[in-house]
Amino acid sequence: MGSEAVVVVPAGDLTRAGALVRALFGCWEATLSRFLPASELSRLNAADGEETTVGSLLLDVLSAALEAARLTRGLYDPTLLRHLVAAGYDRPFDELVDVPPAPRPPGRGGAWRRIVVDRERSTVTLPRGAGVDLGGIAKGMAVDAAVEGLTTLGVEGGIVAAGGDLRVFGGAPAVSWPILVADVPGEPVVPLVRGALATSGVTRRRWLQGGRERHHVLDPRTGDPVAGGLVQVTVAAGTCRAAEVWATAALVAGPILGRMLLERHGLSGLAVDGTGRAVPIGAWPRAEAAA
Amino acid sequence: MLRRRLAAGSVVAFAGLVGLASGHHVGSTKRRPLRPGAQRASAAPTRWFDQQDQSYSFSDPSTAAAPPDSASSQSAPPPPPPPPPVAQTSVS
């Protein structure tokens, strides 16, 4: 998943917690990375329209991604892989250099509507020519799974974070964790008691293609990089899975529709526009949001 | 690139301070491939987004920042300083 994971737990739990999180992230990456040729996801993407038997992990994450696409009416779209590769993001981000221009694939997003998942037979059939990228939602779900694992292990409480997704768990109900939100002018700190934060943005993962600057968040309505007025959205939700999906959907939707989407689903967030202005949404702490 | 390294480093440093202050420690792990544990697929449709996804809360910053009244401030020791914040490691 190309991210460093951070775990904060009581001292006595550090060794076993670290081992659990390390094993879990390793497993998820080996299965779900689009950059590893031997991963299950790469095998599915190479099947070119043929029905493929997949394991339960890929089946679960893909099913969640498809439900997310439905809930967001396609603003979150896991089937923009071909567009992303054509934009030059065809290898892990750290290895990206100035890539040559490539022809843009025809059409926009929406191929997720034609994916067939047979949970009974554990098979998936992608539309011919379509590819799946589960990067964001897989990372969020991995953090959620790590929290579940640590709780089952009896870890009293703490934080698991990876690549913009962060979740607090356990601890006394009234105790909050001060969380410094990434890349927002004024460095706002929010007192998170329970739940998760995820931030989706276009300012960090940028590269050059033929001398032109690119970023990794695409608008499924056009197939082009998002240019809707927001540069970053942070969302608070009960799980990283939800926070991650809605952060991306709100970023794609833009300032007005993005705010409406979050409020309608009972979520809170902080949206940052191109001028650096940070706008709190829902129950996001006002006092902490000032830029 | 340098900025990214500094950001990640500060996360670990902040979290380490929190650990010292409250008996917590921080661990950091980079991706290492291991074999997955088995999960059984369910034939029944699964709902992935539900009420649990709205289950989050913030503490009230105005309560946390309220100054003590004059009577109690004379007899009670000053409250401990708040722990340093834990930073998001990156942006998705």
Short mmCIF file of C-alpha atoms in Angstrom, two decimals:
data_model
loop_
_atom_site.label_atom_id
_atom_site.label_comp_id
_atom_site.label_asym_id
_atom_site.label_seq_id
_atom_site.Cartn_x
_atom_site.Cartn_y
_atom_site.Cartn_z
CA MET A 1 0.00 0.00 0.00
CA GLY A 2 3.06 2.17 -0.16
CA SER A 3 2.53 3.67 3.29
CA GLU A 4 4.25 3.63 6.61
CA ALA A 5 2.03 2.41 9.44
CA VAL A 6 2.24 3.87 12.93
CA VAL A 7 0.92 2.17 16.06
CA VAL A 8 0.50 3.81 19.46
CA VAL A 9 -0.32 1.32 22.23
CA PRO A 10 0.49 0.73 25.91
CA ALA A 11 4.15 -0.16 26.40
CA GLY A 12 3.46 -3.75 27.44
CA ASP A 13 1.54 -4.41 24.23
CA LEU A 14 4.05 -2.92 21.81
CA THR A 15 5.78 -6.11 20.67
CA ARG A 16 2.69 -8.15 19.93
CA ALA A 17 0.80 -5.16 18.53
CA GLY A 18 3.68 -4.34 16.19
CA ALA A 19 3.88 -7.95 15.03
CA LEU A 20 0.15 -8.09 14.35
CA VAL A 21 0.06 -4.85 12.37
CA ARG A 22 3.21 -5.73 10.43
CA ALA A 23 1.79 -9.14 9.46
CA LEU A 24 -1.60 -7.74 8.58
CA PHE A 25 -0.31 -4.95 6.35
CA GLY A 26 2.12 -7.35 4.68
CA CYS A 27 -0.68 -9.76 3.94
CA TRP A 28 -3.00 -7.09 2.58
CA GLU A 29 -0.31 -5.64 0.37
CA ALA A 30 0.68 -9.03 -1.01
CA THR A 31 -2.95 -9.64 -1.95
CA LEU A 32 -4.23 -6.22 -2.99
CA SER A 33 -1.33 -4.25 -4.46
CA ARG A 34 -1.72 -3.34 -8.11
CA PHE A 35 2.05 -2.91 -8.31
CA LEU A 36 2.94 -6.50 -7.39
CA PRO A 37 2.58 -8.72 -10.48
CA ALA A 38 1.87 -11.79 -8.35
CA SER A 39 -0.87 -10.22 -6.22
CA GLU A 40 -4.41 -11.49 -6.52
CA LEU A 41 -5.52 -8.06 -7.67
CA SER A 42 -2.94 -8.01 -10.47
CA ARG A 43 -4.13 -11.45 -11.54
CA LEU A 44 -7.72 -10.22 -11.61
CA ASN A 45 -6.76 -7.11 -13.59
CA ALA A 46 -4.91 -9.28 -16.11
CA ALA A 47 -7.88 -11.60 -16.64
CA ASP A 48 -9.32 -9.28 -19.32
CA GLY A 49 -12.97 -10.05 -18.86
CA GLU A 50 -12.63 -13.69 -17.81
CA GLU A 51 -14.24 -14.94 -14.62
CA THR A 52 -11.56 -15.23 -11.91
CA THR A 53 -11.60 -17.07 -8.60
CA VAL A 54 -10.41 -14.82 -5.79
CA GLY A 55 -9.73 -15.17 -2.08
CA SER A 56 -11.95 -13.85 0.67
CA LEU A 57 -9.82 -10.77 1.35
CA LEU A 58 -9.97 -9.47 -2.22
CA LEU A 59 -13.64 -10.43 -2.39
CA ASP A 60 -14.42 -8.44 0.76
CA VAL A 61 -12.44 -5.33 -0.15
CA LEU A 62 -13.79 -5.30 -3.70
CA SER A 63 -17.35 -5.76 -2.41
CA ALA A 64 -16.86 -2.83 -0.04
CA ALA A 65 -15.45 -0.71 -2.87
CA LEU A 66 -18.44 -1.49 -5.06
CA GLU A 67 -20.86 -0.60 -2.28
CA ALA A 68 -18.93 2.64 -1.77
CA ALA A 69 -19.24 3.43 -5.45
CA ARG A 70 -23.00 2.88 -5.27
CA LEU A 71 -23.40 4.96 -2.09
CA THR A 72 -21.44 7.86 -3.54
CA ARG A 73 -23.22 7.54 -6.89
CA GLY A 74 -19.93 6.89 -8.58
CA LEU A 75 -17.99 9.83 -7.14
CA TYR A 76 -15.75 7.19 -5.60
CA ASP A 77 -14.79 4.87 -8.44
CA PRO A 78 -12.35 1.96 -8.03
CA THR A 79 -12.29 1.28 -11.79
CA LEU A 80 -10.20 4.19 -13.04
CA LEU A 81 -7.00 2.16 -13.17
CA ARG A 82 -6.50 2.49 -16.92
CA HIS A 83 -6.87 6.28 -16.71
CA LEU A 84 -4.45 6.41 -13.79
CA VAL A 85 -1.86 4.34 -15.66
CA ALA A 86 -2.28 6.48 -18.77
CA ALA A 87 -1.63 9.53 -16.58
CA GLY A 88 1.70 7.95 -15.70
CA TYR A 89 0.94 6.40 -12.29
CA ASP A 90 2.00 2.92 -13.37
CA ARG A 91 4.48 2.16 -10.58
CA PRO A 92 4.85 2.87 -6.86
CA PHE A 93 4.79 6.60 -6.27
CA ASP A 94 8.35 6.75 -4.94
CA GLU A 95 9.59 5.40 -8.28
CA LEU A 96 7.73 7.91 -10.45
CA VAL A 97 9.88 10.16 -12.59
CA ASP A 98 9.00 12.40 -15.51
CA VAL A 99 6.98 9.90 -17.53
CA PRO A 100 6.22 10.29 -21.23
CA PRO A 101 2.71 11.27 -22.36
CA ALA A 102 0.37 8.38 -23.19
CA PRO A 103 -2.98 8.25 -24.98
CA ARG A 104 -5.90 8.71 -22.63
CA PRO A 105 -8.25 5.70 -22.49
CA PRO A 106 -11.63 6.29 -24.09
CA GLY A 107 -14.58 7.02 -21.84
CA ARG A 108 -15.02 8.09 -18.26
CA GLY A 109 -15.45 6.10 -15.06
CA GLY A 110 -18.35 3.86 -14.17
CA ALA A 111 -17.04 0.45 -15.17
CA TRP A 112 -17.71 -0.66 -11.59
CA ARG A 113 -21.39 -0.98 -12.52
CA ARG A 114 -20.54 -3.90 -14.83
CA ILE A 115 -18.39 -5.87 -12.40
CA VAL A 116 -19.94 -9.23 -11.52
CA VAL A 117 -19.20 -10.58 -8.05
CA ASP A 118 -20.36 -14.06 -7.15
CA ARG A 119 -19.75 -14.35 -3.42
CA GLU A 120 -21.08 -17.89 -3.30
CA ARG A 121 -18.51 -19.12 -5.80
CA SER A 122 -15.87 -16.55 -4.81
CA THR A 123 -15.47 -15.31 -8.35
CA VAL A 124 -15.19 -11.87 -9.92
CA THR A 125 -15.60 -10.88 -13.55
CA LEU A 126 -14.35 -7.47 -14.62
CA PRO A 127 -15.63 -5.84 -17.80
CA ARG A 128 -13.17 -6.33 -20.63
CA GLY A 129 -10.64 -3.50 -20.65
CA ALA A 130 -11.41 -2.39 -17.09
CA GLY A 131 -8.97 -2.45 -14.20
CA VAL A 132 -9.40 -2.07 -10.46
CA ASP A 133 -7.33 0.00 -8.03
CA LEU A 134 -8.18 -0.58 -4.37
CA GLY A 135 -5.36 1.50 -2.92
CA GLY A 136 -7.26 3.98 -0.77
CA ILE A 137 -10.07 1.82 0.54
CA ALA A 138 -7.73 -1.13 1.12
CA LYS A 139 -5.50 1.04 3.28
CA GLY A 140 -8.47 2.26 5.30
CA MET A 141 -9.87 -1.23 5.74
CA ALA A 142 -6.43 -2.50 6.75
CA VAL A 143 -6.33 0.08 9.55
CA ASP A 144 -9.84 -1.00 10.63
CA ALA A 145 -8.79 -4.65 10.56
CA ALA A 146 -5.68 -3.84 12.61
CA VAL A 147 -7.82 -2.11 15.23
CA GLU A 148 -10.14 -5.12 15.37
CA GLY A 149 -7.15 -7.41 15.70
CA LEU A 150 -5.58 -5.37 18.49
CA THR A 151 -8.89 -5.22 20.34
CA THR A 152 -9.27 -9.00 20.05
CA LEU A 153 -5.73 -9.33 21.32
CA GLY A 154 -6.79 -7.45 24.44
CA VAL A 155 -4.90 -4.23 23.75
CA GLU A 156 -6.48 -1.60 25.97
CA GLY A 157 -6.46 1.26 23.49
CA GLY A 158 -4.39 3.38 21.17
CA ILE A 159 -4.04 4.57 17.59
CA VAL A 160 -3.34 2.92 14.27
CA ALA A 161 -2.45 5.18 11.35
CA ALA A 162 -1.33 4.60 7.77
CA GLY A 163 -0.99 6.96 4.84
CA GLY A 164 -3.59 9.56 5.80
CA ASP A 165 -5.96 7.13 7.55
CA LEU A 166 -6.01 7.13 11.34
CA ARG A 167 -8.25 5.43 13.88
CA VAL A 168 -8.35 5.63 17.67
CA PHE A 169 -9.71 2.79 19.78
CA GLY A 170 -10.34 1.79 23.38
CA GLY A 171 -9.33 3.99 26.26
CA ALA A 172 -11.58 5.91 28.61
CA PRO A 173 -14.73 7.25 26.91
CA ALA A 174 -14.06 10.87 27.85
CA VAL A 175 -10.39 10.92 26.88
CA SER A 176 -9.57 12.44 23.53
CA TRP A 177 -6.51 12.11 21.36
CA PRO A 178 -5.23 15.40 19.94
CA ILE A 179 -4.77 14.75 16.23
CA LEU A 180 -2.79 17.11 14.04
CA VAL A 181 -4.50 17.18 10.65
CA ALA A 182 -2.03 16.95 7.79
CA ASP A 183 -1.29 19.77 5.37
CA VAL A 184 -3.82 22.34 6.59
CA PRO A 185 -2.72 25.96 7.10
CA GLY A 186 -2.71 26.80 10.80
CA GLU A 187 -2.02 23.17 11.70
CA PRO A 188 -5.41 22.42 13.28
CA VAL A 189 -5.50 19.85 16.07
CA VAL A 190 -8.79 18.04 16.69
CA PRO A 191 -9.66 16.19 19.91
CA LEU A 192 -10.81 12.79 18.60
CA VAL A 193 -12.45 10.63 21.28
CA ARG A 194 -13.43 7.72 19.07
CA GLY A 195 -13.60 6.92 15.40
CA ALA A 196 -11.41 7.60 12.42
CA LEU A 197 -9.99 10.39 10.28
CA ALA A 198 -8.98 10.11 6.65
CA THR A 199 -7.56 12.81 4.43
CA SER A 200 -7.68 12.76 0.66
CA GLY A 201 -5.74 15.41 -1.20
CA VAL A 202 -4.05 16.34 -4.44
CA THR A 203 -1.06 18.31 -3.19
CA ARG A 204 1.30 15.52 -2.15
CA ARG A 205 1.15 12.79 -4.78
CA ARG A 206 2.14 14.74 -7.84
CA TRP A 207 4.47 13.91 -10.69
CA LEU A 208 5.40 15.12 -14.15
CA GLN A 209 4.18 13.63 -17.40
CA GLY A 210 5.79 15.18 -20.43
CA GLY A 211 6.59 18.21 -18.30
CA ARG A 212 2.96 18.56 -17.18
CA GLU A 213 2.09 18.15 -13.52
CA ARG A 214 -0.28 15.30 -12.64
CA HIS A 215 -1.93 14.03 -9.48
CA HIS A 216 -3.60 10.79 -8.52
CA VAL A 217 -7.21 11.74 -7.77
CA LEU A 218 -9.32 11.40 -10.89
CA ASP A 219 -12.85 12.61 -11.49
CA PRO A 220 -14.95 9.64 -12.67
CA ARG A 221 -17.28 12.06 -14.45
CA THR A 222 -14.51 13.11 -16.82
CA GLY A 223 -11.67 10.62 -16.37
CA ASP A 224 -9.33 13.59 -15.82
CA PRO A 225 -7.57 14.78 -12.66
CA VAL A 226 -9.90 16.45 -10.17
CA ALA A 227 -10.09 20.22 -10.58
CA GLY A 228 -13.25 21.07 -8.69
CA GLY A 229 -11.99 23.73 -6.32
CA LEU A 230 -10.89 21.62 -3.35
CA VAL A 231 -7.33 20.45 -2.81
CA GLN A 232 -7.91 18.37 0.31
CA VAL A 233 -10.73 16.93 2.38
CA THR A 234 -10.45 15.32 5.82
CA VAL A 235 -13.44 13.30 7.03
CA ALA A 236 -14.28 11.95 10.48
CA ALA A 237 -16.27 8.72 10.57
CA GLY A 238 -16.61 5.61 12.65
CA THR A 239 -14.25 3.62 10.46
CA CYS A 240 -11.33 4.44 8.20
CA ARG A 241 -13.17 2.62 5.44
CA ALA A 242 -16.00 5.17 5.49
CA ALA A 243 -13.76 8.17 6.17
CA GLU A 244 -11.50 7.28 3.26
CA VAL A 245 -14.33 6.79 0.77
CA TRP A 246 -16.22 9.93 1.74
CA ALA A 247 -13.07 12.05 1.79
CA THR A 248 -12.36 11.04 -1.79
CA ALA A 249 -15.99 11.49 -2.86
CA ALA A 250 -16.18 14.97 -1.29
CA LEU A 251 -12.87 15.98 -2.87
CA VAL A 252 -14.16 14.92 -6.28
CA ALA A 253 -17.57 16.53 -5.72
CA GLY A 254 -16.17 19.96 -4.91
CA PRO A 255 -17.01 22.46 -2.18
CA ILE A 256 -20.81 22.64 -2.41
CA LEU A 257 -21.81 19.09 -3.32
CA GLY A 258 -19.05 17.71 -1.11
CA ARG A 259 -20.41 19.51 1.94
CA MET A 260 -23.94 18.32 1.17
CA LEU A 261 -22.79 14.72 0.83
CA LEU A 262 -21.00 14.68 4.17
CA GLU A 263 -23.83 16.38 6.04
CA ARG A 264 -26.44 14.08 4.52
CA HIS A 265 -24.55 11.04 5.77
CA GLY A 266 -23.99 12.40 9.27
CA LEU A 267 -20.26 12.88 8.78
CA SER A 268 -17.95 15.75 9.64
CA GLY A 269 -14.97 17.09 7.82
CA LEU A 270 -12.58 19.86 6.95
CA ALA A 271 -12.40 20.95 3.32
CA VAL A 272 -9.45 23.00 2.06
CA ASP A 273 -9.70 24.99 -1.15
CA GLY A 274 -7.01 26.17 -3.52
CA THR A 275 -6.39 29.36 -1.55
CA GLY A 276 -5.70 27.41 1.65
CA ARG A 277 -9.03 28.31 3.24
CA ALA A 278 -10.22 25.52 5.54
CA VAL A 279 -13.99 25.10 5.91
CA PRO A 280 -15.39 22.90 8.72
CA ILE A 281 -18.35 20.68 7.86
CA GLY A 282 -20.89 19.05 10.19
CA ALA A 283 -19.71 18.59 13.78
CA TRP A 284 -16.06 19.31 13.01
CA PRO A 285 -14.75 21.37 15.97
CA ARG A 286 -15.06 25.01 14.91
CA ALA A 287 -12.50 26.37 17.33
CA GLU A 288 -9.88 24.00 16.00
CA ALA A 289 -10.59 24.62 12.36
CA ALA A 290 -9.43 28.20 12.09
CA ALA A 291 -6.65 28.59 9.59
CA MET B 1 10.63 14.15 -0.54
CA LEU B 2 12.49 15.74 2.33
CA ARG B 3 9.22 17.23 3.53
CA ARG B 4 7.61 13.79 3.48
CA ARG B 5 10.45 12.31 5.54
CA LEU B 6 10.23 15.10 8.06
CA ALA B 7 6.47 14.68 8.36
CA ALA B 8 6.78 10.95 9.01
CA GLY B 9 9.59 11.55 11.48
CA SER B 10 7.57 14.07 13.42
CA VAL B 11 4.74 11.59 13.73
CA VAL B 12 7.01 9.07 15.35
CA ALA B 13 8.53 11.73 17.59
CA PHE B 14 5.15 13.07 18.69
CA ALA B 15 3.81 9.60 19.30
CA GLY B 16 6.92 8.73 21.27
CA LEU B 17 6.34 11.74 23.50
CA VAL B 18 2.74 10.69 24.05
CA GLY B 19 4.05 7.28 24.99
CA LEU B 20 6.47 8.72 27.55
CA ALA B 21 3.77 10.92 29.04
CA SER B 22 1.03 8.36 29.37
CA GLY B 23 2.71 4.98 29.47
CA HIS B 24 2.17 4.35 25.78
CA HIS B 25 4.88 3.52 23.28
CA VAL B 26 4.91 3.83 19.58
CA GLY B 27 5.83 1.26 16.99
CA SER B 28 6.32 1.84 13.33
CA THR B 29 6.19 -0.78 10.64
CA LYS B 30 6.90 -0.73 6.95
CA ARG B 31 5.23 -3.13 4.55
CA ARG B 32 6.58 -6.65 4.65
CA PRO B 33 4.82 -9.36 2.67
CA LEU B 34 3.48 -12.26 4.70
CA ARG B 35 0.96 -14.91 3.84
CA PRO B 36 -2.65 -13.93 4.53
CA GLY B 37 -4.72 -15.56 7.21
CA ALA B 38 -7.84 -17.23 5.93
CA GLN B 39 -11.15 -15.38 5.90
CA ARG B 40 -14.23 -17.24 4.84
CA ALA B 41 -16.35 -15.54 2.22
CA SER B 42 -20.01 -15.27 3.05
CA ALA B 43 -22.62 -16.22 0.52
CA ALA B 44 -24.99 -13.69 2.02
CA PRO B 45 -24.79 -10.08 0.87
CA THR B 46 -22.74 -7.98 3.26
CA ARG B 47 -23.38 -4.37 4.21
CA TRP B 48 -20.06 -2.62 4.44
CA PHE B 49 -21.33 0.85 5.28
CA ASP B 50 -23.73 1.15 8.17
CA GLN B 51 -24.41 2.95 11.43
CA GLN B 52 -20.96 2.02 12.73
CA ASP B 53 -19.48 4.31 10.13
CA GLN B 54 -21.11 7.33 11.79
CA SER B 55 -19.82 6.33 15.22
CA TYR B 56 -17.20 8.97 15.90
CA SER B 57 -16.94 11.84 18.36
CA PHE B 58 -14.84 14.82 19.29
CA SER B 59 -14.44 16.18 22.79
CA ASP B 60 -15.67 19.70 23.38
CA PRO B 61 -12.63 21.97 22.96
CA SER B 62 -14.31 24.78 24.94
CA THR B 63 -14.67 22.45 27.94
CA ALA B 64 -11.11 21.27 27.66
CA ALA B 65 -9.80 24.82 27.45
CA ALA B 66 -11.92 26.25 30.34
CA PRO B 67 -9.75 27.97 32.95
CA PRO B 68 -10.12 26.83 36.59
CA ASP B 69 -12.06 29.18 38.93
CA SER B 70 -10.10 31.27 41.42
CA ALA B 71 -11.01 29.19 44.52
CA SER B 72 -9.89 25.89 43.12
CA SER B 73 -6.85 27.39 41.46
CA GLN B 74 -5.46 28.34 44.87
CA SER B 75 -5.81 24.90 46.44
CA ALA B 76 -5.43 22.47 43.53
CA PRO B 77 -2.18 21.85 41.70
CA PRO B 78 -2.09 23.09 38.14
CA PRO B 79 -3.39 20.58 35.61
CA PRO B 80 -0.79 18.64 33.65
CA PRO B 81 0.00 20.03 30.23
CA PRO B 82 -1.93 18.39 27.41
CA PRO B 83 -0.04 15.71 25.51
CA PRO B 84 1.49 16.73 22.20
CA PRO B 85 -0.69 15.94 19.20
CA VAL B 86 -0.35 12.82 17.12
CA ALA B 87 0.01 13.79 13.49
CA GLN B 88 -1.57 12.10 10.52
CA THR B 89 1.23 10.23 8.79
CA SER B 90 0.35 11.34 5.30
CA VAL B 91 -2.48 12.17 2.93
CA SER B 92 -4.30 9.56 0.90
#
